[in-house]
Short mmCIF file of N, CA, C and O in Angstrom, two decimals:
data_model
loop_
_atom_site.label_atom_id
_atom_site.label_comp_id
_atom_site.label_asym_id
_atom_site.label_seq_id
_atom_site.Cartn_x
_atom_site.Cartn_y
_atom_site.Cartn_z
N MET A 1 67.90 -5.94 -30.87
CA MET A 1 66.66 -6.95 -31.37
C MET A 1 65.84 -7.77 -31.23
O MET A 1 66.80 -8.82 -31.03
N ALA A 2 64.70 -8.34 -30.81
CA ALA A 2 64.35 -8.64 -29.96
C ALA A 2 64.20 -9.55 -31.53
O ALA A 2 63.10 -9.70 -32.35
N ARG A 3 64.23 -11.49 -31.28
CA ARG A 3 63.84 -12.26 -32.36
C ARG A 3 61.98 -12.79 -32.26
O ARG A 3 61.91 -13.06 -30.81
N LYS A 4 60.74 -12.65 -32.88
CA LYS A 4 59.88 -13.54 -32.48
C LYS A 4 60.32 -14.70 -32.45
O LYS A 4 60.66 -14.75 -33.39
N GLN A 5 59.42 -15.24 -31.30
CA GLN A 5 58.89 -17.31 -31.02
C GLN A 5 58.77 -17.39 -31.78
O GLN A 5 57.30 -16.79 -32.64
N GLY A 6 58.18 -18.80 -31.88
CA GLY A 6 57.17 -19.07 -33.55
C GLY A 6 58.12 -20.47 -34.29
O GLY A 6 58.84 -19.80 -34.51
N LYS A 7 57.56 -20.67 -34.78
CA LYS A 7 57.11 -21.55 -36.22
C LYS A 7 57.52 -20.55 -37.51
O LYS A 7 56.81 -19.88 -37.54
N ARG A 8 58.44 -20.40 -38.47
CA ARG A 8 58.17 -19.47 -39.09
C ARG A 8 57.36 -19.82 -40.42
O ARG A 8 58.61 -21.28 -40.52
N THR A 9 56.78 -19.65 -41.60
CA THR A 9 55.71 -20.36 -42.41
C THR A 9 56.02 -18.58 -43.92
O THR A 9 55.05 -18.10 -42.80
N GLY A 10 56.78 -19.25 -44.57
CA GLY A 10 56.41 -18.53 -45.98
C GLY A 10 56.89 -16.87 -45.79
O GLY A 10 56.11 -15.81 -45.89
N GLY A 11 57.32 -17.25 -45.08
CA GLY A 11 58.25 -15.52 -44.58
C GLY A 11 57.79 -14.91 -43.13
O GLY A 11 58.52 -13.79 -42.84
N GLU A 12 56.17 -15.87 -42.60
CA GLU A 12 56.56 -14.66 -41.42
C GLU A 12 56.46 -15.98 -40.61
O GLU A 12 56.48 -16.54 -40.33
N TYR A 13 56.45 -15.50 -38.70
CA TYR A 13 56.25 -15.80 -37.87
C TYR A 13 54.72 -16.48 -36.64
O TYR A 13 54.20 -15.21 -37.13
N LEU A 14 54.72 -17.28 -36.75
CA LEU A 14 53.67 -17.86 -35.81
C LEU A 14 53.43 -17.15 -34.59
O LEU A 14 54.49 -17.79 -34.08
N ASP A 15 52.76 -17.03 -34.31
CA ASP A 15 52.28 -16.38 -32.49
C ASP A 15 52.00 -17.56 -31.95
O ASP A 15 50.88 -18.42 -32.62
N PRO A 16 53.08 -18.45 -30.66
CA PRO A 16 52.62 -20.07 -30.70
C PRO A 16 51.74 -19.60 -29.36
O PRO A 16 50.73 -21.00 -29.28
N LYS A 17 51.11 -18.26 -29.68
CA LYS A 17 49.81 -18.13 -28.64
C LYS A 17 48.51 -18.88 -28.20
O LYS A 17 47.52 -18.95 -28.86
N GLU A 18 48.73 -18.06 -30.64
CA GLU A 18 47.86 -18.43 -31.13
C GLU A 18 47.47 -19.38 -32.14
O GLU A 18 47.98 -20.33 -32.61
N PRO A 19 46.20 -20.16 -31.93
CA PRO A 19 45.42 -21.30 -32.97
C PRO A 19 45.87 -21.46 -34.18
O PRO A 19 45.87 -20.71 -34.56
N TYR A 20 46.33 -23.12 -34.44
CA TYR A 20 47.17 -23.11 -36.29
C TYR A 20 45.82 -22.54 -36.83
O TYR A 20 45.37 -21.83 -37.83
N THR A 21 44.38 -22.95 -36.59
CA THR A 21 43.14 -22.58 -36.89
C THR A 21 42.92 -21.75 -37.13
O THR A 21 42.43 -21.54 -38.07
N LYS A 22 43.33 -20.72 -35.98
CA LYS A 22 42.22 -19.14 -37.04
C LYS A 22 43.48 -18.61 -37.35
O LYS A 22 43.32 -17.73 -38.56
N LEU A 23 44.90 -19.26 -37.72
CA LEU A 23 46.10 -18.18 -38.80
C LEU A 23 46.31 -19.04 -39.56
O LEU A 23 46.47 -17.84 -40.64
N ALA A 24 45.08 -19.73 -39.75
CA ALA A 24 44.90 -20.68 -41.40
C ALA A 24 43.57 -19.98 -40.91
O ALA A 24 42.99 -20.86 -43.15
N GLY A 25 42.79 -19.01 -41.29
CA GLY A 25 42.33 -18.71 -41.48
C GLY A 25 39.83 -19.30 -41.39
O GLY A 25 39.59 -18.39 -41.98
N PHE A 26 40.75 -20.08 -40.46
CA PHE A 26 39.72 -20.88 -40.48
C PHE A 26 39.06 -20.24 -38.86
O PHE A 26 38.93 -20.12 -38.13
N SER A 27 37.76 -20.75 -38.21
CA SER A 27 36.92 -19.88 -36.80
C SER A 27 36.62 -21.21 -35.93
O SER A 27 36.09 -21.32 -34.71
N ALA A 28 36.56 -22.47 -36.34
CA ALA A 28 36.40 -23.54 -36.14
C ALA A 28 37.36 -24.48 -34.29
O ALA A 28 38.74 -24.00 -35.19
N THR A 29 36.73 -24.64 -33.91
CA THR A 29 37.68 -24.86 -32.35
C THR A 29 37.70 -26.43 -32.07
O THR A 29 38.85 -26.20 -31.51
N THR A 30 37.42 -26.92 -32.71
CA THR A 30 37.17 -29.19 -32.60
C THR A 30 37.39 -29.33 -33.99
O THR A 30 37.07 -28.35 -35.74
N ILE A 31 38.39 -30.90 -34.11
CA ILE A 31 38.77 -31.39 -35.07
C ILE A 31 36.71 -31.03 -36.23
O ILE A 31 37.24 -31.41 -37.03
N PRO A 32 35.53 -31.74 -35.63
CA PRO A 32 34.42 -32.30 -36.62
C PRO A 32 33.99 -30.25 -36.69
O PRO A 32 33.34 -30.24 -38.22
N ALA A 33 33.79 -29.10 -36.10
CA ALA A 33 33.61 -28.39 -36.64
C ALA A 33 33.87 -27.42 -37.55
O ALA A 33 34.09 -26.80 -38.90
N LEU A 34 35.66 -28.25 -37.43
CA LEU A 34 36.41 -27.82 -38.26
C LEU A 34 36.46 -28.14 -39.61
O LEU A 34 36.49 -27.29 -40.54
N PHE A 35 36.24 -29.78 -39.77
CA PHE A 35 35.79 -30.45 -40.87
C PHE A 35 34.98 -29.79 -41.18
O PHE A 35 34.86 -30.21 -43.26
N VAL A 36 33.61 -29.35 -41.04
CA VAL A 36 32.05 -29.68 -41.68
C VAL A 36 32.56 -28.21 -42.58
O VAL A 36 32.55 -27.66 -43.09
N GLU A 37 33.60 -26.89 -41.38
CA GLU A 37 33.94 -25.28 -42.00
C GLU A 37 34.54 -25.80 -43.45
O GLU A 37 34.13 -24.67 -45.14
N ARG A 38 35.76 -27.07 -43.52
CA ARG A 38 36.22 -27.48 -44.73
C ARG A 38 35.56 -27.77 -45.93
O ARG A 38 36.16 -27.53 -47.23
N CYS A 39 34.39 -27.93 -45.70
CA CYS A 39 33.58 -28.68 -45.91
C CYS A 39 32.56 -27.84 -47.31
O CYS A 39 32.18 -28.34 -48.17
N ARG A 40 32.41 -26.82 -46.22
CA ARG A 40 31.69 -25.64 -46.33
C ARG A 40 32.40 -24.83 -47.54
O ARG A 40 31.91 -24.13 -48.18
N ALA A 41 34.05 -24.99 -47.41
CA ALA A 41 34.63 -23.58 -47.77
C ALA A 41 35.33 -24.23 -49.35
O ALA A 41 35.55 -23.63 -50.00
N THR A 42 35.28 -25.34 -49.26
CA THR A 42 36.26 -25.89 -50.78
C THR A 42 35.34 -27.63 -50.89
O THR A 42 36.25 -28.02 -51.26
N PRO A 43 34.10 -27.81 -51.35
CA PRO A 43 33.16 -28.85 -51.17
C PRO A 43 33.91 -29.29 -52.95
O PRO A 43 34.38 -30.68 -52.34
N ASP A 44 34.00 -28.84 -53.46
CA ASP A 44 34.96 -29.41 -54.73
C ASP A 44 35.94 -29.68 -55.17
O ASP A 44 36.94 -29.79 -55.81
N LYS A 45 37.13 -29.35 -54.04
CA LYS A 45 37.62 -29.83 -54.18
C LYS A 45 38.79 -30.94 -53.44
O LYS A 45 38.47 -31.32 -52.98
N VAL A 46 39.53 -31.66 -54.01
CA VAL A 46 40.32 -32.87 -53.54
C VAL A 46 40.78 -32.74 -51.94
O VAL A 46 41.93 -32.11 -51.82
N ALA A 47 39.76 -33.71 -51.08
CA ALA A 47 40.30 -33.86 -49.94
C ALA A 47 41.20 -34.85 -49.78
O ALA A 47 42.52 -34.81 -48.57
N PHE A 48 41.44 -35.70 -50.22
CA PHE A 48 42.76 -36.87 -49.90
C PHE A 48 42.47 -38.09 -51.75
O PHE A 48 40.95 -37.46 -52.01
N ARG A 49 43.48 -38.74 -51.38
CA ARG A 49 43.53 -39.92 -52.45
C ARG A 49 43.54 -41.15 -51.74
O ARG A 49 44.41 -41.00 -51.32
N ALA A 50 42.52 -42.38 -52.94
CA ALA A 50 43.21 -43.33 -51.83
C ALA A 50 43.28 -44.32 -52.95
O ALA A 50 42.57 -44.53 -54.20
N LYS A 51 44.11 -45.19 -52.93
CA LYS A 51 44.60 -46.12 -53.45
C LYS A 51 44.22 -47.86 -53.86
O LYS A 51 43.67 -48.22 -53.49
N GLU A 52 43.03 -47.71 -55.35
CA GLU A 52 42.19 -48.94 -55.89
C GLU A 52 41.94 -48.70 -56.47
O GLU A 52 42.99 -49.27 -57.48
N PHE A 53 43.14 -50.77 -56.80
CA PHE A 53 42.58 -51.28 -57.41
C PHE A 53 44.36 -50.82 -58.85
O PHE A 53 44.24 -51.28 -59.25
N GLY A 54 45.60 -50.22 -57.64
CA GLY A 54 46.82 -49.55 -57.71
C GLY A 54 46.22 -48.18 -58.52
O GLY A 54 47.09 -48.03 -59.05
N ILE A 55 45.20 -47.63 -58.38
CA ILE A 55 44.62 -46.30 -59.44
C ILE A 55 44.57 -45.48 -57.90
O ILE A 55 43.42 -46.16 -57.57
N TYR A 56 45.24 -44.31 -57.93
CA TYR A 56 44.78 -43.28 -57.34
C TYR A 56 43.24 -43.28 -57.67
O TYR A 56 42.88 -42.55 -58.90
N GLN A 57 42.07 -43.26 -57.09
CA GLN A 57 41.57 -42.76 -57.08
C GLN A 57 40.47 -41.04 -56.50
O GLN A 57 41.19 -40.82 -54.40
N GLU A 58 40.23 -40.35 -56.47
CA GLU A 58 40.56 -38.61 -56.00
C GLU A 58 38.41 -38.40 -54.96
O GLU A 58 37.85 -38.74 -55.23
N VAL A 59 39.31 -38.45 -53.72
CA VAL A 59 38.26 -37.78 -53.08
C VAL A 59 37.62 -36.32 -52.68
O VAL A 59 38.72 -35.82 -52.40
N THR A 60 36.73 -35.46 -52.78
CA THR A 60 36.55 -34.30 -52.93
C THR A 60 35.88 -34.05 -51.44
O THR A 60 35.35 -35.28 -50.16
N TRP A 61 35.81 -32.77 -50.72
CA TRP A 61 35.25 -32.83 -49.54
C TRP A 61 34.09 -32.71 -49.69
O TRP A 61 33.15 -33.19 -48.46
N ARG A 62 33.41 -32.48 -50.88
CA ARG A 62 31.38 -32.74 -50.70
C ARG A 62 31.34 -34.62 -50.69
O ARG A 62 30.76 -35.26 -49.28
N GLU A 63 32.32 -35.42 -51.50
CA GLU A 63 31.96 -36.47 -51.25
C GLU A 63 32.15 -37.25 -49.68
O GLU A 63 31.88 -37.75 -49.28
N TYR A 64 33.89 -36.55 -49.31
CA TYR A 64 34.21 -36.91 -47.75
C TYR A 64 33.03 -36.96 -46.74
O TYR A 64 32.67 -37.85 -45.79
N ARG A 65 32.38 -35.32 -47.38
CA ARG A 65 31.55 -35.04 -46.26
C ARG A 65 30.36 -35.93 -46.17
O ARG A 65 29.44 -36.90 -44.44
N GLU A 66 30.20 -36.30 -47.77
CA GLU A 66 28.81 -37.66 -47.80
C GLU A 66 28.84 -38.80 -46.71
O GLU A 66 28.60 -39.33 -45.91
N ASN A 67 30.24 -38.92 -46.97
CA ASN A 67 30.55 -40.48 -46.94
C ASN A 67 30.38 -39.68 -44.72
O ASN A 67 29.77 -41.27 -44.34
N VAL A 68 31.10 -39.90 -44.66
CA VAL A 68 31.01 -39.25 -43.16
C VAL A 68 29.20 -39.32 -42.14
O VAL A 68 29.17 -40.05 -41.90
N GLU A 69 28.73 -38.20 -43.42
CA GLU A 69 27.30 -38.25 -42.57
C GLU A 69 26.91 -39.61 -43.27
O GLU A 69 25.78 -39.39 -41.87
N ASN A 70 27.10 -40.33 -44.08
CA ASN A 70 25.74 -42.19 -44.42
C ASN A 70 26.56 -42.06 -43.05
O ASN A 70 25.94 -43.38 -42.19
N PHE A 71 27.30 -43.08 -42.61
CA PHE A 71 27.90 -43.40 -42.24
C PHE A 71 27.91 -42.77 -40.11
O PHE A 71 27.89 -43.58 -39.54
N CYS A 72 27.23 -41.97 -40.60
CA CYS A 72 27.29 -41.62 -39.27
C CYS A 72 25.08 -41.93 -38.71
O CYS A 72 25.16 -42.19 -38.02
N LEU A 73 25.25 -41.66 -39.41
CA LEU A 73 23.65 -41.20 -39.49
C LEU A 73 23.27 -43.32 -38.97
O LEU A 73 22.71 -44.17 -38.95
N GLY A 74 24.33 -43.86 -40.27
CA GLY A 74 24.00 -45.31 -39.70
C GLY A 74 24.46 -45.66 -37.90
O GLY A 74 23.59 -47.01 -37.25
N LEU A 75 25.13 -45.03 -37.66
CA LEU A 75 25.73 -45.65 -36.03
C LEU A 75 23.94 -44.91 -35.09
O LEU A 75 24.12 -45.64 -34.91
N VAL A 76 23.50 -44.07 -35.72
CA VAL A 76 22.25 -43.61 -34.89
C VAL A 76 21.07 -44.42 -35.77
O VAL A 76 20.89 -45.02 -34.10
N GLU A 77 21.37 -44.35 -36.66
CA GLU A 77 20.80 -45.75 -36.73
C GLU A 77 20.66 -47.01 -35.77
O GLU A 77 19.71 -47.74 -35.54
N MET A 78 21.40 -47.48 -35.66
CA MET A 78 22.09 -48.75 -35.06
C MET A 78 22.02 -47.93 -33.24
O MET A 78 22.38 -49.00 -32.34
N GLY A 79 21.84 -47.03 -33.28
CA GLY A 79 21.72 -47.25 -31.23
C GLY A 79 22.40 -45.85 -30.95
O GLY A 79 22.04 -45.55 -29.10
N PHE A 80 23.79 -45.88 -31.37
CA PHE A 80 24.31 -45.23 -30.44
C PHE A 80 24.17 -43.83 -30.50
O PHE A 80 23.30 -42.98 -30.95
N LYS A 81 25.16 -42.91 -29.27
CA LYS A 81 24.37 -42.20 -29.13
C LYS A 81 24.95 -41.02 -28.86
O LYS A 81 26.50 -41.94 -27.91
N ALA A 82 26.10 -39.51 -28.11
CA ALA A 82 26.95 -39.21 -28.08
C ALA A 82 26.97 -39.70 -25.92
O ALA A 82 26.25 -40.60 -26.39
N GLY A 83 28.37 -39.87 -26.39
CA GLY A 83 29.16 -40.44 -24.59
C GLY A 83 29.67 -41.80 -25.46
O GLY A 83 29.70 -41.69 -24.25
N ASP A 84 28.46 -42.33 -26.11
CA ASP A 84 28.91 -43.63 -25.99
C ASP A 84 30.46 -43.90 -26.91
O ASP A 84 30.84 -42.79 -27.87
N THR A 85 30.82 -45.40 -27.09
CA THR A 85 32.64 -45.43 -26.98
C THR A 85 32.31 -46.33 -28.76
O THR A 85 31.69 -47.23 -28.22
N LEU A 86 33.23 -45.81 -29.18
CA LEU A 86 32.90 -46.59 -30.85
C LEU A 86 35.01 -47.39 -31.23
O LEU A 86 35.61 -46.16 -31.28
N ALA A 87 34.77 -49.12 -31.27
CA ALA A 87 35.70 -48.68 -31.46
C ALA A 87 36.22 -48.87 -32.99
O ALA A 87 35.19 -49.83 -34.62
N ILE A 88 38.11 -48.18 -33.57
CA ILE A 88 37.58 -48.62 -35.36
C ILE A 88 38.88 -49.84 -35.75
O ILE A 88 40.18 -49.44 -34.94
N MET A 89 38.66 -51.01 -35.48
CA MET A 89 40.07 -51.69 -36.50
C MET A 89 39.85 -51.97 -37.89
O MET A 89 38.61 -52.29 -38.29
N GLY A 90 41.24 -52.20 -38.64
CA GLY A 90 41.38 -52.56 -40.03
C GLY A 90 42.18 -51.83 -40.03
O GLY A 90 42.50 -51.07 -39.67
N ASP A 91 42.25 -51.74 -41.39
CA ASP A 91 43.49 -51.02 -42.24
C ASP A 91 43.11 -49.98 -42.70
O ASP A 91 41.39 -49.57 -43.26
N PRO A 92 44.81 -49.01 -42.88
CA PRO A 92 44.00 -47.83 -43.76
C PRO A 92 43.36 -47.15 -44.97
O PRO A 92 44.11 -48.26 -45.94
N CYS A 93 42.46 -46.88 -45.15
CA CYS A 93 41.47 -46.78 -46.30
C CYS A 93 40.52 -45.40 -46.21
O CYS A 93 40.24 -44.93 -44.92
N PRO A 94 39.79 -45.85 -46.32
CA PRO A 94 38.81 -44.85 -47.18
C PRO A 94 37.61 -44.67 -46.21
O PRO A 94 37.13 -43.83 -45.21
N ALA A 95 37.00 -45.67 -45.77
CA ALA A 95 36.12 -46.36 -45.24
C ALA A 95 36.25 -45.80 -43.01
O ALA A 95 36.27 -44.96 -42.72
N TRP A 96 37.54 -46.04 -43.13
CA TRP A 96 38.46 -45.80 -42.29
C TRP A 96 38.22 -44.35 -41.30
O TRP A 96 38.03 -44.14 -40.22
N VAL A 97 38.26 -43.26 -42.27
CA VAL A 97 38.51 -41.67 -42.36
C VAL A 97 37.45 -41.43 -41.95
O VAL A 97 37.08 -40.24 -41.59
N TYR A 98 36.13 -41.86 -43.02
CA TYR A 98 34.75 -41.77 -42.90
C TYR A 98 34.14 -42.20 -41.51
O TYR A 98 33.56 -41.54 -40.26
N ALA A 99 34.74 -43.31 -40.60
CA ALA A 99 34.45 -43.72 -39.41
C ALA A 99 34.76 -43.34 -38.22
O ALA A 99 34.51 -42.24 -36.80
N ASP A 100 36.55 -42.21 -38.90
CA ASP A 100 36.72 -41.24 -37.02
C ASP A 100 36.37 -40.81 -37.35
O ASP A 100 35.36 -39.83 -35.74
N ILE A 101 35.93 -39.75 -37.94
CA ILE A 101 35.66 -38.61 -38.11
C ILE A 101 33.35 -38.19 -37.99
O ILE A 101 33.36 -37.63 -36.86
N ALA A 102 33.19 -39.54 -38.09
CA ALA A 102 31.32 -39.64 -37.73
C ALA A 102 31.70 -40.42 -36.48
O ALA A 102 31.15 -40.02 -35.97
N ALA A 103 32.59 -40.96 -35.86
CA ALA A 103 32.46 -40.65 -34.40
C ALA A 103 32.60 -39.85 -33.17
O ALA A 103 32.26 -40.04 -32.32
N GLU A 104 33.62 -38.42 -34.20
CA GLU A 104 33.21 -37.44 -33.61
C GLU A 104 32.37 -36.79 -32.73
O GLU A 104 31.44 -36.14 -32.74
#
């Protein structure tokens, strides 16, 4: 009996030739497109939690998208164009993840 290759998840084997995004039910093939697709699919679900003054604050996918959008518009306002390079320096924090996706 031939054994399926790939990683086992939930009792099923994943086809290593199939992109994970397809297996997870997404149609996007790029990180920015996957981000937008996830934001549209689950806007009110928690995207991540970050500590502020020792207390975890929840950020929904809607808030995440709005912050990324605002950061991106700020970059455009400053003259950034497609293909420009942006360096992100600092401690890991919500602003860092907004900048990372906005720069894509």
